Short mmCIF file of C-alpha atoms in Angstrom, two decimals:
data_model
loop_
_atom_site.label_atom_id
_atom_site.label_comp_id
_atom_site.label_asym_id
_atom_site.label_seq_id
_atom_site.Cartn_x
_atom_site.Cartn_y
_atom_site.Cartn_z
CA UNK R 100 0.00 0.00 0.00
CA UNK R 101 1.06 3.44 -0.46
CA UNK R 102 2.36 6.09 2.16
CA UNK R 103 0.12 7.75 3.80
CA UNK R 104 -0.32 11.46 3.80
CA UNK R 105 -1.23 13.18 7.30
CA UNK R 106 -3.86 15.29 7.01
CA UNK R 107 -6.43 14.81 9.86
CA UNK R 108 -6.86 17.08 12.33
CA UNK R 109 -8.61 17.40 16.29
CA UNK R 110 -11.68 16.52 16.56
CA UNK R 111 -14.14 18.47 19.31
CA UNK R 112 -17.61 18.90 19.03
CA UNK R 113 -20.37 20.30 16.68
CA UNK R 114 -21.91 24.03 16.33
CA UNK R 115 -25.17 22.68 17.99
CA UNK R 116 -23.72 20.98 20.84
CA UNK R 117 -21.30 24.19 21.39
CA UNK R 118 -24.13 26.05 23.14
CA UNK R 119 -25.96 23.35 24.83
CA UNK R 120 -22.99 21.46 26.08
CA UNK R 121 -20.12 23.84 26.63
CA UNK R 122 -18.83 21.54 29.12
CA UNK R 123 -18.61 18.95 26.58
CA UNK R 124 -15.22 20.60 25.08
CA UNK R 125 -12.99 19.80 27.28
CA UNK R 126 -13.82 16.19 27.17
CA UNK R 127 -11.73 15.85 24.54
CA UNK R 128 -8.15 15.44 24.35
CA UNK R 129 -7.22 16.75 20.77
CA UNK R 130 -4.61 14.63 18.34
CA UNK R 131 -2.15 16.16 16.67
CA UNK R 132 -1.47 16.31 12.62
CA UNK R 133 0.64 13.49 12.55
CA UNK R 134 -1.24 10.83 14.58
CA UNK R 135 -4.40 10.12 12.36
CA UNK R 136 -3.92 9.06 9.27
CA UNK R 137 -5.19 10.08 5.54
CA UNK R 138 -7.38 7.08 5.04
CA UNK R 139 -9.49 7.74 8.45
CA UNK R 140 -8.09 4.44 10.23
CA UNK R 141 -7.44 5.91 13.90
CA UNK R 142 -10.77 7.63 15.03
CA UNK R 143 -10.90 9.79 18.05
CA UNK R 144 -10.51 7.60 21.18
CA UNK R 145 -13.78 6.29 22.58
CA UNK R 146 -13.13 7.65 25.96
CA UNK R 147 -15.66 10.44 25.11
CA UNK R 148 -18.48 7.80 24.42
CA UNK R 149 -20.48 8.61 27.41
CA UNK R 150 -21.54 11.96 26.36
CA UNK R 151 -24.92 12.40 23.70
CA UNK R 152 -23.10 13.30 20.72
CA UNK R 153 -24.34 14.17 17.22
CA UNK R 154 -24.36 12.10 13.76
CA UNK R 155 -21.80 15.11 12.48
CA UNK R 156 -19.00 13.96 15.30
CA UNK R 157 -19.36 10.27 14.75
CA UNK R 158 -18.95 11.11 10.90
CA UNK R 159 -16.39 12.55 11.52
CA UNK R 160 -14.83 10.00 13.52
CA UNK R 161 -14.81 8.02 10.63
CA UNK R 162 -14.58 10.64 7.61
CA UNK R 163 -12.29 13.78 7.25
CA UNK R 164 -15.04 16.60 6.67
CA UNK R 165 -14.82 19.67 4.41
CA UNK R 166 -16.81 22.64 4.28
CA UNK R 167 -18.64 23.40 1.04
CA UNK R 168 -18.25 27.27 1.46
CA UNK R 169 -17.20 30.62 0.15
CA UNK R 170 -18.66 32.49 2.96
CA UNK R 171 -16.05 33.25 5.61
CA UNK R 172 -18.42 33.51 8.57
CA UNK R 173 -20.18 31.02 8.08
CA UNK R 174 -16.40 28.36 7.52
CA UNK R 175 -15.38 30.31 10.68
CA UNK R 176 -18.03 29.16 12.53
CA UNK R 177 -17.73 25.40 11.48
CA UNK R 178 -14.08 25.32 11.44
CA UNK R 179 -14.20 26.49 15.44
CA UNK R 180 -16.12 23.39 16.35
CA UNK R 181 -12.85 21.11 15.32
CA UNK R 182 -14.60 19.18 13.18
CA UNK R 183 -14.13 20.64 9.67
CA UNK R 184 -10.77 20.34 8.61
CA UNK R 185 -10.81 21.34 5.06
CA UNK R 186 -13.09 23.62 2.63
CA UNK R 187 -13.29 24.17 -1.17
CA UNK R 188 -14.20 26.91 -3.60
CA UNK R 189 -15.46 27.10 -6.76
CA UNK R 190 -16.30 29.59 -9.19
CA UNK R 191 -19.72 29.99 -8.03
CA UNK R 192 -18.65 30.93 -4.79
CA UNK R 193 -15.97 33.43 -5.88
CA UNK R 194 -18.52 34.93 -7.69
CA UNK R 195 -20.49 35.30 -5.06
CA UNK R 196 -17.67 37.11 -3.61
CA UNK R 197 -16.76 39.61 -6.34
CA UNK R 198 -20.85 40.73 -5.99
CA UNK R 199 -21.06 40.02 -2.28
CA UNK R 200 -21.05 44.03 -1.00
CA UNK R 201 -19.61 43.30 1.81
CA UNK R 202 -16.42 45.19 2.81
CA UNK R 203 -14.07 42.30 3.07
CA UNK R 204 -15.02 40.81 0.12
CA UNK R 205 -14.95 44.19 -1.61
CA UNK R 206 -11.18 44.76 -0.73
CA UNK R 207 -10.39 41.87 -2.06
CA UNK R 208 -12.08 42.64 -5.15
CA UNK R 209 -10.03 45.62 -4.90
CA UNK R 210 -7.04 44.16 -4.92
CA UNK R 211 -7.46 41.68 -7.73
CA UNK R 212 -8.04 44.73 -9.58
CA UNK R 213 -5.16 46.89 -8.59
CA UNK R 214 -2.67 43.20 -8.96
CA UNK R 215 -4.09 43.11 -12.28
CA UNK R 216 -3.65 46.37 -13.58
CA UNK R 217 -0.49 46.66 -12.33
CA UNK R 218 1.18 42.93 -13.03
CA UNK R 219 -0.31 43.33 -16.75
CA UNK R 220 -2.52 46.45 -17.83
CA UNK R 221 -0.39 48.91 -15.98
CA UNK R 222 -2.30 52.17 -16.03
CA UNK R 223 -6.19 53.01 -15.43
CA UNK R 224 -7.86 53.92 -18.14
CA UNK R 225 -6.23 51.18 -20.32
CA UNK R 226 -8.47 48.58 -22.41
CA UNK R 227 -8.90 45.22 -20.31
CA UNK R 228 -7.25 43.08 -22.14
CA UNK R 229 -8.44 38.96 -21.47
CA UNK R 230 -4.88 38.66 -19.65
CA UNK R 231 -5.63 41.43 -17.07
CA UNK R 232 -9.35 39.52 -16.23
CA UNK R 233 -8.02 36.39 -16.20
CA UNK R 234 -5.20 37.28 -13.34
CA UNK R 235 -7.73 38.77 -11.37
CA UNK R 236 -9.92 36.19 -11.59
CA UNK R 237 -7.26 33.70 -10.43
CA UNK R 238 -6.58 36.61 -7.60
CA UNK R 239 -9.79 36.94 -6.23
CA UNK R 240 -10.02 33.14 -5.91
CA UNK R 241 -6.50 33.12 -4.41
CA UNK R 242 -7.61 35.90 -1.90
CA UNK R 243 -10.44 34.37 -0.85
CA UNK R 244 -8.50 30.63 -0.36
CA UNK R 245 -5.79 32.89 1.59
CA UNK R 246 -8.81 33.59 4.23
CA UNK R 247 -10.04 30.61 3.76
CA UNK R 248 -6.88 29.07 5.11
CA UNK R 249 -6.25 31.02 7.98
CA UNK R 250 -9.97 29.22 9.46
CA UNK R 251 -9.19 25.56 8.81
CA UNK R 252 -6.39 23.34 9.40
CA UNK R 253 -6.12 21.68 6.36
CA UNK R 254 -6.23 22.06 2.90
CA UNK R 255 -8.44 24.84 0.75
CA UNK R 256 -9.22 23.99 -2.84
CA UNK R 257 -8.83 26.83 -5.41
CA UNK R 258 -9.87 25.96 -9.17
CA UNK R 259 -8.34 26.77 -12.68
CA UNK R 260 -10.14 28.70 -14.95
CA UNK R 261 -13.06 25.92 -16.08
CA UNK R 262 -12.63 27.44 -19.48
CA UNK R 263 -9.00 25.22 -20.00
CA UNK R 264 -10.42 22.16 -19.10
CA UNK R 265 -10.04 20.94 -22.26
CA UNK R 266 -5.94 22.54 -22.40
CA UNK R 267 -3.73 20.75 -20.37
CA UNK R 268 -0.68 22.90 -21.09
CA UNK R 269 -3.02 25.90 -20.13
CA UNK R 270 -3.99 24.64 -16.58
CA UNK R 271 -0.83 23.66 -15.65
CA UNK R 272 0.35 27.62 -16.79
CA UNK R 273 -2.37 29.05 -14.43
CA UNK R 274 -2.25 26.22 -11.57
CA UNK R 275 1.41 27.27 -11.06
CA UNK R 276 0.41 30.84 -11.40
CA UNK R 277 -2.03 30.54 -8.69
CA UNK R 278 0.59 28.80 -7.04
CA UNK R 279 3.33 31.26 -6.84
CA UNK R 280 0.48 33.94 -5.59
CA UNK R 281 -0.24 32.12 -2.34
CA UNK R 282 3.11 31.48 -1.90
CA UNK R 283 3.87 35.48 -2.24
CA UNK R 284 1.30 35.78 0.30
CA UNK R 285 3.03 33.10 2.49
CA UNK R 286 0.57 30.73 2.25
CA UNK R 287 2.88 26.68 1.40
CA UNK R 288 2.08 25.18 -1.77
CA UNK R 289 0.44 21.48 0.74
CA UNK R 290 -2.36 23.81 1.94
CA UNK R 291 -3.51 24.41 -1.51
CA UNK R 292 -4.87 22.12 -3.79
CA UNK R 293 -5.75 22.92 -7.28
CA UNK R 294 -9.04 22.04 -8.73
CA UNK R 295 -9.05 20.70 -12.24
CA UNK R 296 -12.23 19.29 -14.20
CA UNK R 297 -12.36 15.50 -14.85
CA UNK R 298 -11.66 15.96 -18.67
CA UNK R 299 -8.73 13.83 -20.01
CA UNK R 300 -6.82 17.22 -20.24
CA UNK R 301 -7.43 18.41 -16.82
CA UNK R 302 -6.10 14.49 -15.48
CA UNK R 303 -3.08 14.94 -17.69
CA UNK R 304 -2.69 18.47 -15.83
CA UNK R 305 -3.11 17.07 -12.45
CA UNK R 306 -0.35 14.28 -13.62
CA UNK R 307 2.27 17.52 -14.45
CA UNK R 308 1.41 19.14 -11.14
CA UNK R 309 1.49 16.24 -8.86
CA UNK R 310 4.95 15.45 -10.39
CA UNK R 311 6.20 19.27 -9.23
CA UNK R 312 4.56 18.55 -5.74
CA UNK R 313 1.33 20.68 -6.46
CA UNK R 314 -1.21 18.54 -4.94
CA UNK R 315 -4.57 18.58 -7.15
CA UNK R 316 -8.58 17.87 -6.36
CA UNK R 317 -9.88 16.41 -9.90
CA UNK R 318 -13.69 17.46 -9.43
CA UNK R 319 -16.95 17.05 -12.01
CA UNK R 320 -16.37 13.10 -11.49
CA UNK R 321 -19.30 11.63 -12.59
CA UNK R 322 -17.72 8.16 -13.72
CA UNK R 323 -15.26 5.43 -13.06
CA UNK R 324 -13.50 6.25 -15.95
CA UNK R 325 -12.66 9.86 -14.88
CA UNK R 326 -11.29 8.40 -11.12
CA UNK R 327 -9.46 5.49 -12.39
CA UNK R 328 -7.55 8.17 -14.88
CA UNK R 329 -7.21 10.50 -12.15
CA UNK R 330 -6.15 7.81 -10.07
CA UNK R 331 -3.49 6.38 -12.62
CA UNK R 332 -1.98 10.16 -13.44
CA UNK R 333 -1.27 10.14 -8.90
CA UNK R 334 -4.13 13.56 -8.44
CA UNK R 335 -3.91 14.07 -4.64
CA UNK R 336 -7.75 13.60 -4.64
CA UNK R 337 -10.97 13.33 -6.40
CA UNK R 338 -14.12 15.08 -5.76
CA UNK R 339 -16.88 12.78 -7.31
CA UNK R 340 -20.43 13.94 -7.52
CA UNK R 341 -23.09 11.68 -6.28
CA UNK R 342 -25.92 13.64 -6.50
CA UNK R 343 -25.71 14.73 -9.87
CA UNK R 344 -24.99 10.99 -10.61
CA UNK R 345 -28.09 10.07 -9.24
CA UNK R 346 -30.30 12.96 -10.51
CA UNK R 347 -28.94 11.56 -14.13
CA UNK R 348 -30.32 8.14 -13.56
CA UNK R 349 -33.81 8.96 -12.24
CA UNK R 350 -34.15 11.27 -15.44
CA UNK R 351 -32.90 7.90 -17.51
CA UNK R 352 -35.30 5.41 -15.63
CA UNK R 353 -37.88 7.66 -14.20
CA UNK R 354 -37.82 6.40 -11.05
CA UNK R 355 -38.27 8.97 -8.43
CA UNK R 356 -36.81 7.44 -5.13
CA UNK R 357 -34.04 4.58 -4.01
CA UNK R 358 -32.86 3.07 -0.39
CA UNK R 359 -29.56 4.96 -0.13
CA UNK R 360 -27.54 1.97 -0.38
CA UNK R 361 -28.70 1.64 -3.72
CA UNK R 362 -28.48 5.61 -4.51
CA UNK R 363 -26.77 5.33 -8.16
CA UNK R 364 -24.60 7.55 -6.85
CA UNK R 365 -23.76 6.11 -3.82
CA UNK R 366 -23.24 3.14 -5.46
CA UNK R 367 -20.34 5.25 -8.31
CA UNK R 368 -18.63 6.15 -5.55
CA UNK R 369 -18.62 3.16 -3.74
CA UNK R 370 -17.25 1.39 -6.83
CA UNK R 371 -14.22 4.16 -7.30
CA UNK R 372 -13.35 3.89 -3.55
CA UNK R 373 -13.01 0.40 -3.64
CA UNK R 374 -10.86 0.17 -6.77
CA UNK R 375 -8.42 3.22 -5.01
CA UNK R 376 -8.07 0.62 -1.76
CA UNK R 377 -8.03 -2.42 -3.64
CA UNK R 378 -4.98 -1.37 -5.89
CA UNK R 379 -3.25 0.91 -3.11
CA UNK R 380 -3.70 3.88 -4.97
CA UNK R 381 -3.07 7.07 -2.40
CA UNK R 382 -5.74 9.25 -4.22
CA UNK R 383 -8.73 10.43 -1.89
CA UNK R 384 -12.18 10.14 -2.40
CA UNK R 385 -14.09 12.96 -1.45
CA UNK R 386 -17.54 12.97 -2.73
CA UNK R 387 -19.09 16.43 -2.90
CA UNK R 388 -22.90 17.45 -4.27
CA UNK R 389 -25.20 15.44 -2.20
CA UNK R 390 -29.03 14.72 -3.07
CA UNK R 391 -32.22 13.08 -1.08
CA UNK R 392 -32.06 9.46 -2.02
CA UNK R 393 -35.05 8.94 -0.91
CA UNK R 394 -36.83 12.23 -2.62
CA UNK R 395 -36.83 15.32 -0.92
CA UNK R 396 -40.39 15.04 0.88
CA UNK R 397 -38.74 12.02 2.88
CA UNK R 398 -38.02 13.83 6.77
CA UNK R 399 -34.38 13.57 6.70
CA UNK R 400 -33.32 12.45 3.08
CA UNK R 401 -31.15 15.47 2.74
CA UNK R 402 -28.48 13.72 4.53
CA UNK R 403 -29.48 9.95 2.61
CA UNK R 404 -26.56 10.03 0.29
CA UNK R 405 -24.18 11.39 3.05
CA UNK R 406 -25.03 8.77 5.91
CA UNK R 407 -24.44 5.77 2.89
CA UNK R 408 -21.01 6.78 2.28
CA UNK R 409 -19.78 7.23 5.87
CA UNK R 410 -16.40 6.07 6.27
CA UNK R 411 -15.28 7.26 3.03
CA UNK R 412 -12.21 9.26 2.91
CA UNK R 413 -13.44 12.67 3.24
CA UNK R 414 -16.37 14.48 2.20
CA UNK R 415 -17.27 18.19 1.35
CA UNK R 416 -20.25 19.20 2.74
CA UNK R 417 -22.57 22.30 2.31
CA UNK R 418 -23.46 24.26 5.76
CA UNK R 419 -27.43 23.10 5.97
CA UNK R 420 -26.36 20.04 5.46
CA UNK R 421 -23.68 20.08 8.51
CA UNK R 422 -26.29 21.25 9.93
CA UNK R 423 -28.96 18.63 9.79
CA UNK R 424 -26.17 16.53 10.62
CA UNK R 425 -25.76 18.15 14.30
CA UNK R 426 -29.06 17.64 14.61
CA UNK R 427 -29.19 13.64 14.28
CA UNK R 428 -28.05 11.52 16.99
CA UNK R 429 -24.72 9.66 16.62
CA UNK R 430 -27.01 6.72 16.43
CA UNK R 431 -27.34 8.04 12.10
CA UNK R 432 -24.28 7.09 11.60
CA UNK R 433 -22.40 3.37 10.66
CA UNK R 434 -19.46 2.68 8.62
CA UNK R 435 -20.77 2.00 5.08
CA UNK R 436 -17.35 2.47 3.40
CA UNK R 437 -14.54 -0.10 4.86
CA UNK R 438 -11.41 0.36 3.15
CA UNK R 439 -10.48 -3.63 3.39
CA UNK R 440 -14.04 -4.62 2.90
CA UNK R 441 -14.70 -2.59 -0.66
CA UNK R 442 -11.39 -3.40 -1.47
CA UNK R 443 -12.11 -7.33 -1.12
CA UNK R 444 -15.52 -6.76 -2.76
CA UNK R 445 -13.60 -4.66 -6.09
CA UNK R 446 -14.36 -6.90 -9.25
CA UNK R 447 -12.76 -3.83 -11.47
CA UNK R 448 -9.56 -4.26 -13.32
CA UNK R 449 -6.43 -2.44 -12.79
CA UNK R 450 -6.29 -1.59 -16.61
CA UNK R 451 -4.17 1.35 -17.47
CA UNK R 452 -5.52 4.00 -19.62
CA UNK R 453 -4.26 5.36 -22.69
CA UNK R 454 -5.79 8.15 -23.95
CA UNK R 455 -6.82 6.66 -26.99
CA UNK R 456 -8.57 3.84 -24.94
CA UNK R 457 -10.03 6.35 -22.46
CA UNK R 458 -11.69 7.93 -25.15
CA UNK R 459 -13.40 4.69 -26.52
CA UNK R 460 -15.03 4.04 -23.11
CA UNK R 461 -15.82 7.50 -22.94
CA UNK R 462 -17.69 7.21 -25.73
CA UNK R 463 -20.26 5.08 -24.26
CA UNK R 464 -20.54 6.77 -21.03
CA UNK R 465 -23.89 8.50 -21.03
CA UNK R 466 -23.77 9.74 -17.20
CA UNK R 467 -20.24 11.07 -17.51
CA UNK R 468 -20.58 12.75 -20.76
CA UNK R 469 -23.49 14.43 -19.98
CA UNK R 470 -23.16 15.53 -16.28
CA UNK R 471 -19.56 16.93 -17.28
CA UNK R 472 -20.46 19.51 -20.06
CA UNK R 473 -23.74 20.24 -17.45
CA UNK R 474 -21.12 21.08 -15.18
CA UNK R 475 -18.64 22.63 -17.00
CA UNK R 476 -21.24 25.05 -18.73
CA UNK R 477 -22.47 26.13 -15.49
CA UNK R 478 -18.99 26.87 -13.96
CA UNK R 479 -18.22 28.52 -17.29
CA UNK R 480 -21.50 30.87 -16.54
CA UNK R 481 -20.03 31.89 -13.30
CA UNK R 482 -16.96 32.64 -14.26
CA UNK R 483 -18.50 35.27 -17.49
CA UNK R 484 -20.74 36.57 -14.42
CA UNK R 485 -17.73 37.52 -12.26
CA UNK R 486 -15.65 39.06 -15.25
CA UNK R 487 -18.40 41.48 -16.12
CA UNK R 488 -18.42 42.06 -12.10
CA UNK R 489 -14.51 42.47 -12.58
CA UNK R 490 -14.83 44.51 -15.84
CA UNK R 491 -16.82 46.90 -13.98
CA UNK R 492 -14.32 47.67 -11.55
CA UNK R 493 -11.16 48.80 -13.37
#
């Protein structure tokens, strides 16, 4: 098996329990970096059993959790109960920022305008050339990863322009850009990863990257195809998309409702977590965009998909969903994902990918193909959004 990364962090207690149980802090002893390990094997000692505690610290006993967030108040809050130890971005969110009003995120609006001008443009007044937006695109993003990473422990995920996903020489220009701007900011390369779309191109990005120690998160995974490849090329860590997944196959079959344990998606990601373990690849799964298996007028199905993957690596995880997790007793949650258990149960092949034979299976990939340009096309919407945003401001 491969060497573990560290990247687990201490584990306290959630935002509900906070104000009901401020005793209950102290109760724990926390670890440090080094002692957990990246695959979730050493859970928080049991000593702490005795107290009621919520279905959001047993999962993440079991599961490194993320925070699905822009908003820095809102990360702050979760990343203070010691249970979230990462978050991501995505253009969505830093487009939320560049219109947000508020003053923080105005200033650093602000100053991706004033980098931008004066790293390419130079002078006010000047015509915007695509160069100028595109650096203060990237800077916005970095500034709001750079507060993003003085909340959480871990590791914040910043994305490449979605327009490259189909250049790989492209993303790899702009991943080290983005890069060398935290690091002039003094923020290390391994609290950063770079998010890439699951196109071949962006995989053979991630492959460059990885290879100069820039640690990547290959998201828009909507097939075994795209995590085996990402997988293969040594990505850092996959964000695969179970809800979208599963919204695909209800549209195919018309059926309006499954037991979680036989979500679609679940089921995808279950499949490319088991092939990682089974052939000792060090790539995390961390499943992101989460749906009601059971449909939405089911009382708790907004956690279904969530609960049927616990145990998985790591997960990122919008706030009303962390918070109908507080609200569940610890009693929600049971190990669905086993690392030596899906591994044993793996019937996949460890066949290598060329891209010539990744694009014949690609081919015949209906979920995949179509839940990737979905996503892709939206992203790419968000990102025109924020330019005019930006284009307004110089």
């Amino acid at each position: 098996s491969s060497t573990t990364r560290t990247m687990k962090f201490p584990l306290i207690t959630t935002l509900a329990t906070l104000s009901i149980r401020p005793a209950t802090v102290a109760a724990f002893t926390p670890h440090s970096h080094s002692t957990i390990n990246k695959h979730n094997t050493n859970p928080r000692s049991s000593s702490s059993t005795f107290l009621q505690i919520s279905a959001l610290e047993s999962l993440a006993d079991i599961t490194t959790l993320s925070i699905d967030s822009g908003d820095i108040d809102t990360v702050s809050k979760y990343a203070q109960t010691g249970l979230i130890t990462d978050a991501t971005t995505n253009p969505l969110f830093v487009s939320q920022a560049g219109a947000n009003g508020d003053a923080r995120y105005e200033a650093m609006v602000a100053e991706a305008v004033t980098y931008a001008k004066r790293t390419t443009c130079a002078e006010d007044g000047c015509p915007v050339p695509e160069e100028t937006l595109n650096k203060a695109v990237d800077r916005l993003a970095v500034n709001l990863g750079k507060e993003l990473v003085g909340l959480v422990p871990g590791r914040v995920s910043t994305e490449v322009d979605i327009r490259l996903s189909y250049d790989t020489d492209a993303s790899v220009e702009r991943a080290r850009s983005i890069i060398e701007m935290y690091e002039s900011m003094g923020v290390s390369k391994d609290r950063i990863l770079i998010k890439l779309a699951g196109t071949w191109e962006g995989i053979q990005a991630a492959k460059i990257l990885e290879a100069e120690g820039i640690q990547c998160n290959i998201t828009l995974v909507f097939s075994f195809l795209q995590a085996a490849a990402a997988a293969q090329a040594g990505a850092y860590l996959i964000s695969p998309f179970p809800g979208r997944i599963l919204d695909w196959h209800k549209k195919q079959s018309g059926t309006e409702a499954y037991a979680p344990d036989a979500d679609p998606g679940v089921l995808s990601v279950k499949r490319m977590y088991a092939y990682f373990r089974k052939y000792g690849y060090d790539t995390i799964c961390m499943p992101a965009s989460w749906r009601p298996s059971r449909g939405a007028d089911v009382e708790g199905s907004d956690v279904d998909e969530i609960l049927a993957l616990a145990g998985v690596d790591e997960m990122t995880i919008p706030p009303p969903l962390l918070e109908s997790l507080s609200g569940l007793e610890s009693s929600a949650v049971t190990r669905k994902c086993s690392a030596e258990s899906d591994a044993a149960a793996c019937v996949d092949p460890n066949f290598t990918f060329t891209e010539e034979s990744y694009a014949t299976y690609w081919e015949t990939d209906g979920c995949g193909k179509d839940k990737l340009k979905e996503g892709i096309d939206a992203f790419t919407t968000e990102t025109e959004n924020l330019i005019k945003i930006l284009i307004d401001k110089f």
